[in-house]
């Protein structure tokens, strides 16, 4: 990361005797002030990217990602399996740790992870996102989903018509007045899959986390028009997966 060090002594002609006042401006408005003693340094650092794109496993498959708050996870812009990487597309439905996308109108066959002892998060290729999209990606943790919907880090609201597509779901946007205010992530209310049939589509959303709850259950994010909460569901349930970018792969928005 590039750093530019400015020695305040070189600016002595414009300094007060004891300190230099640094003002951070947004347009004509002062948004912050900092007092730096004589002999101190002002350090300008290149800000890390808050949006970008990284290749997923497979040819010509570049997935965008978005960050909604400082030090927050970098969510993929679409569900795994979404057609044309469209945010409004439901994508595939997977059991917890499952590898196979559901078929349309046919019997659903998949594996769900029963080998985990209930105390360890999914990782490596046991993680659906890592297996299907490659080492750049992983499933969110329970804590990351909780941080997403607690309304302190960003603002999540139900919408009946995302971006004019008529798709219902949860739209989470960066807080006003922050560097993330123009960023947003949309989670379709995709429902869940049961033997090839889709239930509660347009009514509710269920998204797997990587965190187990006992031997046969795992935590998931559940939302509808009136609530957003963590649930624990059987690992054999078939839910969408929204991946997050692994931090090791963030380098100015490109694969590292």
Backbone as numpy.savetxt, mean C-alpha at the origin, in Angstrom:
# Nx Ny Nz CAx CAy CAz Cx Cy Cz
21.90 8.52 -1.80 21.05 9.71 -1.80 21.94 10.95 -1.80
21.61 11.86 -2.69 22.40 13.08 -2.79 22.17 13.97 -1.57
23.23 14.54 -1.07 23.10 15.48 0.02 23.91 16.73 -0.31
23.32 17.85 0.04 23.99 19.11 -0.21 24.17 19.81 1.12
25.39 20.04 1.51 25.67 20.67 2.79 26.05 22.14 2.57
25.35 23.01 3.24 25.63 24.45 3.17 26.14 24.91 4.52
27.29 25.45 4.56 27.85 25.97 5.81 27.34 27.38 6.03
26.65 27.58 7.16 26.02 28.87 7.40 27.03 30.00 7.59
28.25 29.66 7.99 29.24 30.72 8.16 29.51 31.45 6.85
29.33 30.77 5.74 29.55 31.40 4.44 28.49 32.43 4.14
27.40 32.39 4.90 26.31 33.34 4.69 26.26 34.38 5.81
27.38 34.65 6.42 27.43 35.49 7.60 26.85 36.88 7.37
26.97 37.36 6.17 26.48 38.71 5.89 24.99 38.82 6.05
24.28 37.74 5.91 22.82 37.79 6.01 22.32 37.18 7.30
23.22 36.78 8.17 22.81 36.12 9.41 22.65 37.12 10.54
21.86 36.69 11.52 21.87 37.40 12.78 23.11 36.97 13.53
23.39 37.58 14.66 24.59 37.27 15.42 24.54 35.83 15.94
23.38 35.36 16.36 23.28 34.08 17.03 22.77 32.94 16.18
21.96 33.23 15.17 21.33 32.14 14.45 20.82 32.60 13.10
20.55 31.60 12.27 19.91 31.83 10.98 18.50 31.24 11.05
17.51 31.98 10.58 16.14 31.49 10.53 15.87 30.91 9.15
15.50 29.65 9.11 15.14 28.99 7.86 13.63 28.93 7.77
13.07 29.42 6.66 11.63 29.40 6.46 11.28 28.46 5.32
10.30 27.60 5.57 9.80 26.70 4.54 8.51 27.28 4.01
8.47 27.53 2.69 7.33 28.23 2.09 6.55 27.28 1.18
5.24 27.46 1.17 4.37 26.84 0.17 3.62 27.98 -0.50
4.08 28.33 -1.71 3.58 29.55 -2.33 4.06 30.75 -1.53
3.12 31.59 -1.12 3.46 32.75 -0.30 3.29 32.48 1.19
2.92 31.28 1.56 2.61 30.96 2.95 3.79 30.26 3.61
4.13 30.69 4.82 5.16 30.04 5.62 4.53 28.83 6.32
5.05 27.65 6.04 4.50 26.44 6.65 5.36 25.93 7.80
6.61 26.39 7.90 7.46 25.96 9.00 8.64 26.91 9.12
9.16 27.05 10.35 10.35 27.85 10.61 11.32 27.03 11.46
12.61 27.19 11.16 13.63 26.49 11.92 14.78 27.46 12.20
15.27 27.45 13.45 16.39 28.31 13.83 17.65 27.45 13.90
18.66 27.85 13.12 19.91 27.10 13.05 21.03 27.96 13.62
21.76 27.48 14.65 22.84 28.28 15.25 23.95 28.57 14.25
24.68 29.67 14.49 25.87 29.97 13.68 26.82 28.79 13.73
27.37 28.48 12.59 28.30 27.35 12.53 27.60 26.04 12.26
26.27 26.05 12.28 25.52 24.83 11.98 25.44 24.61 10.48
24.76 23.56 10.11 24.63 23.23 8.70 23.17 22.99 8.36
22.80 23.41 7.17 21.50 23.07 6.61 21.73 21.92 5.64
21.01 20.83 5.84 21.19 19.65 5.01 19.96 19.46 4.14
20.16 19.49 2.84 19.08 19.24 1.89 19.21 17.81 1.39
18.18 17.02 1.58 18.20 15.64 1.11 17.17 15.45 0.02
17.54 14.65 -0.96 16.60 14.31 -2.01 15.48 13.47 -1.40
14.25 13.92 -1.53 13.13 13.21 -0.93 12.91 11.87 -1.62
12.62 10.82 -0.83 12.32 9.54 -1.47 11.04 9.63 -2.29
10.89 8.83 -3.32 9.69 8.89 -4.15 8.46 8.45 -3.36
7.30 8.99 -3.72 6.05 8.59 -3.06 5.11 7.91 -4.05
5.51 7.85 -5.31 4.84 7.02 -6.31 5.91 6.44 -7.21
5.59 5.40 -7.92 6.56 4.82 -8.83 6.00 3.56 -9.46
6.86 2.79 -10.08 6.45 1.54 -10.69 7.62 0.57 -10.64
7.29 -0.70 -10.49 8.29 -1.75 -10.39 7.78 -2.95 -11.16
8.67 -3.66 -11.83 8.25 -4.82 -12.59 7.86 -5.97 -11.67
6.76 -6.59 -12.00 6.38 -7.84 -11.37 6.92 -8.99 -12.22
6.86 -10.19 -11.68 7.35 -11.36 -12.41 6.58 -11.52 -13.72
7.30 -11.80 -14.77 6.66 -11.95 -16.07 7.04 -10.83 -17.01
6.95 -11.04 -18.31 7.36 -10.03 -19.29 6.38 -8.87 -19.38
6.93 -7.68 -19.51 6.12 -6.48 -19.77 5.00 -6.31 -18.74
5.32 -6.56 -17.50 4.31 -6.42 -16.45 4.83 -5.46 -15.40
4.59 -4.18 -15.63 5.07 -3.14 -14.72 3.90 -2.65 -13.88
4.05 -2.70 -12.56 2.98 -2.37 -11.63 3.30 -1.06 -10.92
2.36 -0.13 -10.91 2.54 1.12 -10.18 2.32 0.92 -8.69
2.97 1.77 -7.89 2.76 1.74 -6.45 2.58 3.17 -5.93
1.94 3.28 -4.77 1.60 4.58 -4.19 1.81 4.53 -2.68
2.41 5.58 -2.16 2.55 5.75 -0.71 1.60 6.84 -0.24
0.94 6.62 0.89 -0.10 7.55 1.36 0.29 8.35 2.59
1.32 7.94 3.30 1.79 8.72 4.45 3.27 8.44 4.67
3.92 9.32 5.43 5.35 9.22 5.67 5.69 7.89 6.32
6.63 7.19 5.74 7.08 5.88 6.23 6.00 4.81 6.11
4.93 5.10 5.40 3.87 4.11 5.21 4.22 3.11 4.13
3.49 2.00 4.07 3.75 1.00 3.03 3.43 1.55 1.65
4.02 0.95 0.66 3.84 1.37 -0.73 2.92 0.35 -1.40
1.65 0.70 -1.49 0.64 -0.21 -2.01 0.67 -0.26 -3.53
0.51 -1.46 -4.08 0.31 -1.59 -5.52 -0.98 -0.88 -5.91
-1.06 -0.39 -7.13 -2.23 0.37 -7.57 -3.40 -0.55 -7.95
-3.15 -1.86 -8.03 -4.21 -2.77 -8.43 -4.07 -4.10 -7.69
-5.14 -4.87 -7.71 -5.11 -6.21 -7.13 -4.29 -7.16 -8.00
-3.75 -8.18 -7.40 -3.07 -9.22 -8.16 -4.08 -9.90 -9.09
-3.70 -10.02 -10.34 -4.57 -10.63 -11.33 -5.52 -9.67 -12.01
-5.44 -8.37 -11.70 -6.34 -7.38 -12.31 -6.03 -7.23 -13.79
-7.08 -7.19 -14.61 -6.91 -7.02 -16.05 -6.33 -5.65 -16.35
-5.28 -5.62 -17.16 -4.63 -4.37 -17.57 -4.16 -3.53 -16.39
-3.93 -4.17 -15.25 -3.48 -3.48 -14.04 -4.43 -2.35 -13.63
-5.71 -2.54 -13.90 -6.70 -1.51 -13.61 -7.09 -1.53 -12.14
-7.06 -0.37 -11.45 -7.41 -0.34 -10.03 -8.82 -0.82 -9.74
-9.73 -0.62 -10.68 -11.13 -0.99 -10.44 -11.42 -2.46 -10.72
-10.46 -3.19 -11.28 -10.69 -4.60 -11.58 -10.49 -5.45 -10.32
-11.36 -6.45 -10.14 -11.30 -7.27 -8.92 -10.04 -8.10 -8.84
-9.48 -8.48 -9.98 -8.33 -9.37 -9.96 -8.72 -10.78 -9.59
-7.76 -11.56 -9.10 -8.01 -12.94 -8.72 -8.45 -13.07 -7.27
-8.94 -14.24 -6.96 -9.34 -14.58 -5.59 -8.49 -15.77 -5.16
-7.84 -15.65 -4.00 -6.87 -16.65 -3.59 -7.13 -17.07 -2.14
-6.89 -18.35 -1.86 -6.86 -18.77 -0.47 -5.61 -18.19 0.18
-5.53 -18.27 1.50 -4.38 -17.68 2.21 -3.11 -18.45 1.86
-2.21 -17.79 1.18 -1.00 -18.45 0.71 -1.22 -19.23 -0.56
-2.41 -19.12 -1.16 -2.71 -19.87 -2.37 -1.99 -19.30 -3.58
-1.84 -20.12 -4.59 -1.09 -19.73 -5.78 -1.96 -19.66 -7.03
-3.16 -20.22 -7.00 -3.96 -20.37 -8.20 -5.14 -19.40 -8.22
-5.29 -18.72 -9.34 -6.40 -17.79 -9.51 -7.67 -18.57 -9.81
-8.80 -18.05 -9.30 -10.08 -18.72 -9.53 -10.44 -18.74 -11.01
-11.23 -19.72 -11.40 -11.79 -19.71 -12.74 -13.16 -19.05 -12.71
-13.63 -18.61 -13.84 -14.91 -17.92 -13.93 -16.02 -18.93 -14.16
-16.86 -19.13 -13.15 -18.00 -20.02 -13.30 -17.65 -21.50 -13.25
-16.44 -21.83 -12.81 -16.06 -23.24 -12.68 -15.67 -23.53 -11.24
-15.54 -24.81 -10.94 -15.17 -25.20 -9.59 -13.82 -24.58 -9.22
-13.73 -24.11 -8.00 -12.49 -23.47 -7.54 -11.58 -24.52 -6.91
-10.36 -24.60 -7.40 -9.38 -25.50 -6.81 -8.16 -24.68 -6.40
-7.71 -24.87 -5.19 -6.57 -24.12 -4.71 -6.00 -24.82 -3.49
-4.83 -24.39 -3.07 -4.25 -24.87 -1.82 -4.26 -23.74 -0.83
-4.55 -24.04 0.43 -4.39 -23.03 1.45 -3.38 -23.52 2.47
-2.61 -22.60 2.99 -1.44 -22.93 3.77 -1.84 -23.45 5.14
-1.70 -24.75 5.33 -1.96 -25.36 6.64 -0.66 -25.80 7.32
0.47 -25.54 6.69 1.74 -25.97 7.27 2.26 -24.98 8.29
1.75 -23.75 8.25 2.20 -22.74 9.18 1.70 -23.07 10.58
2.55 -22.87 11.56 2.17 -23.23 12.93 1.35 -22.17 13.65
0.97 -21.14 12.93 0.12 -20.12 13.52 0.86 -18.99 14.19
2.18 -19.00 14.15 2.95 -17.96 14.82 3.87 -17.19 13.88
3.86 -17.52 12.61 4.78 -16.90 11.67 4.04 -16.36 10.46
4.36 -15.12 10.07 3.75 -14.54 8.89 4.20 -15.27 7.64
3.38 -15.21 6.59 3.79 -15.74 5.31 5.00 -14.98 4.79
5.93 -15.69 4.20 7.11 -15.04 3.64 7.64 -15.87 2.49
8.57 -15.30 1.76 9.17 -15.95 0.59 8.04 -16.41 -0.35
8.17 -17.55 -0.95 7.17 -17.96 -1.93 5.91 -18.54 -1.29
5.86 -18.66 0.04 4.59 -18.98 0.69 3.64 -17.79 0.62
4.21 -16.61 0.42 3.44 -15.38 0.28 2.89 -15.31 -1.14
1.58 -15.14 -1.28 0.95 -15.13 -2.61 1.54 -14.06 -3.51
1.75 -12.86 -2.98 2.28 -11.76 -3.80 3.71 -12.06 -4.26
4.52 -12.58 -3.38 5.91 -12.89 -3.74 5.95 -14.00 -4.79
5.12 -15.00 -4.61 5.11 -16.12 -5.55 4.65 -15.68 -6.94
3.58 -14.87 -7.00 2.98 -14.52 -8.29 3.64 -13.30 -8.93
4.12 -12.36 -8.13 4.68 -11.13 -8.69 6.20 -11.03 -8.55
6.81 -11.92 -7.80 8.26 -11.89 -7.67 8.73 -11.26 -6.37
10.07 -11.25 -6.21 10.67 -10.85 -4.94 10.50 -9.38 -4.59
10.02 -8.57 -5.52 9.79 -7.15 -5.23 8.60 -6.94 -4.29
7.70 -7.93 -4.21 6.39 -7.71 -3.61 6.11 -8.69 -2.47
5.19 -8.28 -1.59 4.72 -9.13 -0.50 3.29 -8.76 -0.16
2.63 -9.59 0.65 1.29 -9.26 1.14 1.40 -8.28 2.30
0.41 -7.42 2.52 0.44 -6.50 3.65 0.33 -7.25 4.99
0.81 -6.64 6.03 0.61 -7.19 7.36 -0.72 -6.70 7.93
-1.16 -7.33 8.98 -2.36 -6.89 9.70 -2.19 -5.45 10.17
-0.99 -5.12 10.67 -0.74 -3.78 11.19 -0.79 -2.73 10.09
-0.35 -3.07 8.90 -0.39 -2.11 7.79 -1.83 -1.84 7.36
-2.67 -2.85 7.35 -4.08 -2.62 7.05 -4.73 -1.77 8.14
-4.40 -2.03 9.40 -4.95 -1.23 10.49 -4.54 0.24 10.34
-3.27 0.46 9.97 -2.78 1.83 9.78 -3.47 2.51 8.61
-3.84 1.72 7.60 -4.50 2.29 6.42 -5.87 2.86 6.76
-6.63 2.19 7.61 -8.03 2.57 7.82 -8.29 3.26 9.15
-7.23 3.62 9.89 -7.48 4.24 11.20 -7.75 5.73 11.12
-7.70 6.32 9.92 -8.03 7.72 9.65 -7.03 8.70 10.24
-5.93 8.22 10.78 -4.89 9.12 11.25 -3.83 9.35 10.18
-3.54 8.31 9.42 -2.50 8.42 8.40 -3.03 8.90 7.06
-4.25 8.49 6.72 -4.87 8.89 5.47 -6.38 8.86 5.68
-7.12 9.20 4.66 -8.58 9.26 4.77 -9.20 8.25 3.83
-9.94 7.28 4.39 -10.57 6.23 3.60 -12.09 6.43 3.60
-12.68 6.47 2.42 -14.12 6.66 2.29 -14.68 5.68 1.28
-15.92 5.31 1.50 -16.64 4.43 0.58 -17.07 5.24 -0.63
-16.92 4.67 -1.82 -17.39 5.34 -3.03 -18.24 4.37 -3.84
-19.28 4.89 -4.46 -20.17 4.08 -5.30 -19.81 4.15 -6.78
-18.84 5.00 -7.12 -18.57 5.21 -8.55 -17.12 5.65 -8.72
-16.19 4.73 -8.51 -14.78 5.07 -8.58 -14.40 5.55 -9.99
-13.93 6.78 -10.06 -13.37 7.33 -11.30 -14.31 7.17 -12.49
-15.62 7.23 -12.20 -16.61 7.14 -13.26 -16.82 5.74 -13.81
-16.28 4.72 -13.15 -16.39 3.35 -13.65 -17.63 2.63 -13.14
-18.31 3.21 -12.14 -19.46 2.55 -11.53 -19.08 1.48 -10.53
-17.79 1.34 -10.24 -17.31 0.31 -9.31 -17.33 0.86 -7.89
-17.84 0.06 -6.96 -17.88 0.45 -5.55 -16.64 -0.05 -4.82
-16.28 0.64 -3.74 -15.14 0.19 -2.97 -14.64 1.27 -2.03
-13.44 1.05 -1.52 -12.83 1.93 -0.52 -11.73 2.75 -1.19
-11.87 4.07 -1.12 -10.87 4.98 -1.68 -10.09 5.61 -0.53
-8.80 5.36 -0.47 -7.94 5.88 0.58 -7.00 6.92 -0.02
-7.02 8.13 0.54 -6.26 9.25 -0.02 -5.36 9.85 1.05
-4.21 10.38 0.61 -3.31 11.07 1.52 -3.96 12.29 2.15
-3.51 12.62 3.34 -4.08 13.74 4.07 -3.79 15.08 3.38
-4.78 15.96 3.42 -4.58 17.32 2.89 -3.47 18.01 3.66
-2.67 18.81 2.96 -1.60 19.55 3.59 -0.31 18.76 3.73
-0.29 17.51 3.25 0.93 16.71 3.27 1.43 16.50 1.85
2.63 15.95 1.74 3.20 15.67 0.42 2.45 14.57 -0.31
1.55 13.88 0.41 0.84 12.73 -0.15 -0.60 13.06 -0.52
-0.98 14.33 -0.47 -2.38 14.72 -0.62 -2.96 14.38 -1.99
-2.12 14.27 -3.00 -2.63 13.95 -4.34 -2.58 12.45 -4.63
-2.15 11.65 -3.66 -2.04 10.20 -3.85 -3.28 9.48 -3.33
-3.66 8.40 -3.98 -4.80 7.62 -3.51 -4.66 6.16 -3.95
-5.31 5.29 -3.20 -5.35 3.86 -3.49 -6.81 3.43 -3.42
-7.25 2.69 -4.44 -8.63 2.22 -4.48 -8.65 0.70 -4.33
-9.49 0.24 -3.37 -9.69 -1.19 -3.14 -11.12 -1.54 -3.55
-11.32 -2.25 -4.64 -12.68 -2.60 -5.06 -13.38 -3.47 -4.01
-14.67 -3.26 -3.89 -15.49 -4.14 -3.05 -15.75 -5.41 -3.86
-14.75 -6.26 -3.91 -14.76 -7.40 -4.83 -15.49 -8.62 -4.27
-15.90 -8.55 -3.00 -16.54 -9.70 -2.40 -15.55 -10.83 -2.22
-16.03 -12.09 -2.28 -15.14 -13.24 -2.18 -15.64 -14.34 -3.11
-14.78 -15.30 -3.38 -15.09 -16.38 -4.30 -15.44 -17.65 -3.54
-16.48 -18.33 -4.00 -16.90 -19.59 -3.38 -17.21 -20.58 -4.51
-16.28 -21.54 -4.74 -16.45 -22.56 -5.77 -16.73 -21.94 -7.15
-15.99 -20.91 -7.46 -16.11 -20.28 -8.77 -17.16 -19.20 -8.85
-18.02 -19.08 -7.85 -19.03 -18.04 -7.83 -18.58 -16.88 -6.95
-18.86 -15.65 -7.36 -18.45 -14.47 -6.62 -19.62 -13.98 -5.77
-19.40 -13.87 -4.47 -20.42 -13.43 -3.53 -20.07 -12.05 -2.98
-21.09 -11.23 -2.75 -20.98 -9.90 -2.13 -20.17 -8.91 -2.97
-20.05 -9.17 -4.27 -19.37 -8.22 -5.14 -20.15 -6.91 -5.16
-19.44 -5.81 -4.98 -20.06 -4.49 -4.95 -20.62 -4.12 -3.60
-20.60 -5.06 -2.67 -21.18 -4.84 -1.34 -20.10 -4.79 -0.27
-19.10 -5.66 -0.38 -18.08 -5.75 0.66 -16.73 -6.11 0.04
-15.68 -5.74 0.76 -14.33 -6.10 0.34 -13.64 -6.93 1.40
-12.88 -7.93 0.97 -12.09 -8.78 1.86 -10.70 -8.92 1.24
-9.67 -8.59 2.00 -8.31 -8.63 1.48 -7.39 -9.32 2.49
-6.67 -10.34 2.02 -5.79 -11.09 2.90 -4.61 -10.26 3.38
-4.26 -10.43 4.66 -2.96 -10.01 5.18 -2.05 -11.23 5.21
-0.80 -11.04 5.57 0.15 -12.14 5.66 0.20 -12.75 7.05
-0.68 -12.29 7.95 -0.56 -12.64 9.37 -1.54 -13.75 9.75
-1.05 -14.86 10.31 -1.93 -15.95 10.71 -2.63 -15.65 12.03
-3.70 -16.37 12.26 -4.37 -16.34 13.56 -4.69 -17.79 13.92
-3.78 -18.40 14.63 -3.91 -19.82 14.88 -3.51 -20.64 13.68
-3.85 -21.91 13.69 -3.38 -22.83 12.66 -4.22 -22.76 11.39
-5.51 -22.50 11.50 -6.39 -22.59 10.34 -7.01 -21.26 9.91
-6.65 -20.17 10.60 -7.23 -18.87 10.28 -6.12 -17.85 10.00
-6.51 -16.74 9.39 -5.58 -15.64 9.13 -6.37 -14.34 9.12
-5.67 -13.24 9.34 -6.33 -11.93 9.40 -6.54 -11.36 8.01
-7.65 -10.65 7.86 -7.94 -9.98 6.60 -8.59 -8.63 6.88
-8.49 -7.73 5.93 -9.19 -6.45 5.98 -10.59 -6.64 5.41
-11.59 -6.20 6.16 -12.98 -6.26 5.69 -13.55 -4.86 5.72
-14.28 -4.50 4.67 -14.95 -3.20 4.66 -16.23 -3.29 3.84
-17.15 -2.39 4.17 -18.35 -2.17 3.36 -18.69 -0.70 3.46
-19.89 -0.32 3.12 -20.24 1.11 3.10 -20.28 1.73 4.48
-20.30 0.88 5.53 -20.45 1.43 6.87 -19.32 1.14 7.83
-18.36 0.29 7.45 -17.30 -0.05 8.40 -16.04 -0.49 7.69
-14.93 -0.42 8.45 -13.62 -0.89 8.00 -12.97 -1.52 9.22
-12.63 -2.81 9.13 -12.11 -3.49 10.31 -11.29 -4.71 9.91
-10.53 -5.21 10.89 -9.81 -6.46 10.71 -10.69 -7.62 11.14
-10.69 -8.67 10.34 -11.38 -9.90 10.68 -10.40 -11.05 10.63
-10.82 -12.20 11.14 -10.05 -13.42 11.03 -10.91 -14.43 10.30
-10.40 -14.97 9.20 -11.18 -15.87 8.37 -10.44 -17.18 8.15
-11.20 -18.21 7.78 -10.60 -19.49 7.44 -9.66 -19.31 6.26
-8.51 -19.98 6.31 -7.53 -19.86 5.24 -8.03 -20.42 3.91
-9.10 -21.17 3.95 -9.65 -21.72 2.71 -10.57 -20.74 1.99
-10.87 -19.59 2.62 -11.66 -18.56 1.95 -10.84 -17.97 0.80
-11.54 -17.52 -0.24 -10.87 -16.99 -1.43 -11.09 -15.49 -1.54
-10.05 -14.72 -1.25 -10.11 -13.26 -1.22 -9.11 -12.68 -2.22
-9.33 -11.41 -2.63 -8.32 -10.71 -3.41 -7.06 -10.45 -2.57
-5.98 -10.13 -3.26 -4.72 -9.77 -2.61 -4.23 -8.45 -3.19
-3.96 -7.49 -2.32 -3.35 -6.23 -2.73 -1.92 -6.21 -2.18
-0.96 -6.24 -3.04 0.44 -6.34 -2.64 1.00 -5.00 -2.18
2.09 -5.06 -1.42 2.88 -3.88 -1.09 4.32 -4.14 -1.54
5.02 -3.05 -1.81 6.39 -3.14 -2.30 7.34 -3.37 -1.14
8.28 -4.28 -1.34 9.32 -4.47 -0.34 10.27 -3.28 -0.37
10.65 -2.79 0.81 11.44 -1.57 0.90 12.77 -1.68 0.15
13.34 -2.87 0.08 14.65 -3.03 -0.59 14.60 -2.67 -2.05
13.36 -2.61 -2.60 13.24 -2.41 -4.04 12.82 -0.98 -4.39
12.85 -0.06 -3.42 12.49 1.32 -3.69 13.75 2.13 -3.97
13.95 2.49 -5.22 15.07 3.34 -5.60 14.57 4.30 -6.68
14.10 5.46 -6.24 13.58 6.45 -7.17 12.48 5.89 -8.08
11.67 5.01 -7.51 10.54 4.50 -8.24 10.85 3.37 -9.18
12.09 2.88 -9.17 12.47 1.82 -10.08 12.94 0.59 -9.33
12.98 -0.52 -10.05 13.45 -1.76 -9.43 14.91 -1.63 -9.06
15.26 -2.14 -7.88 16.64 -2.07 -7.38 17.33 -3.41 -7.59
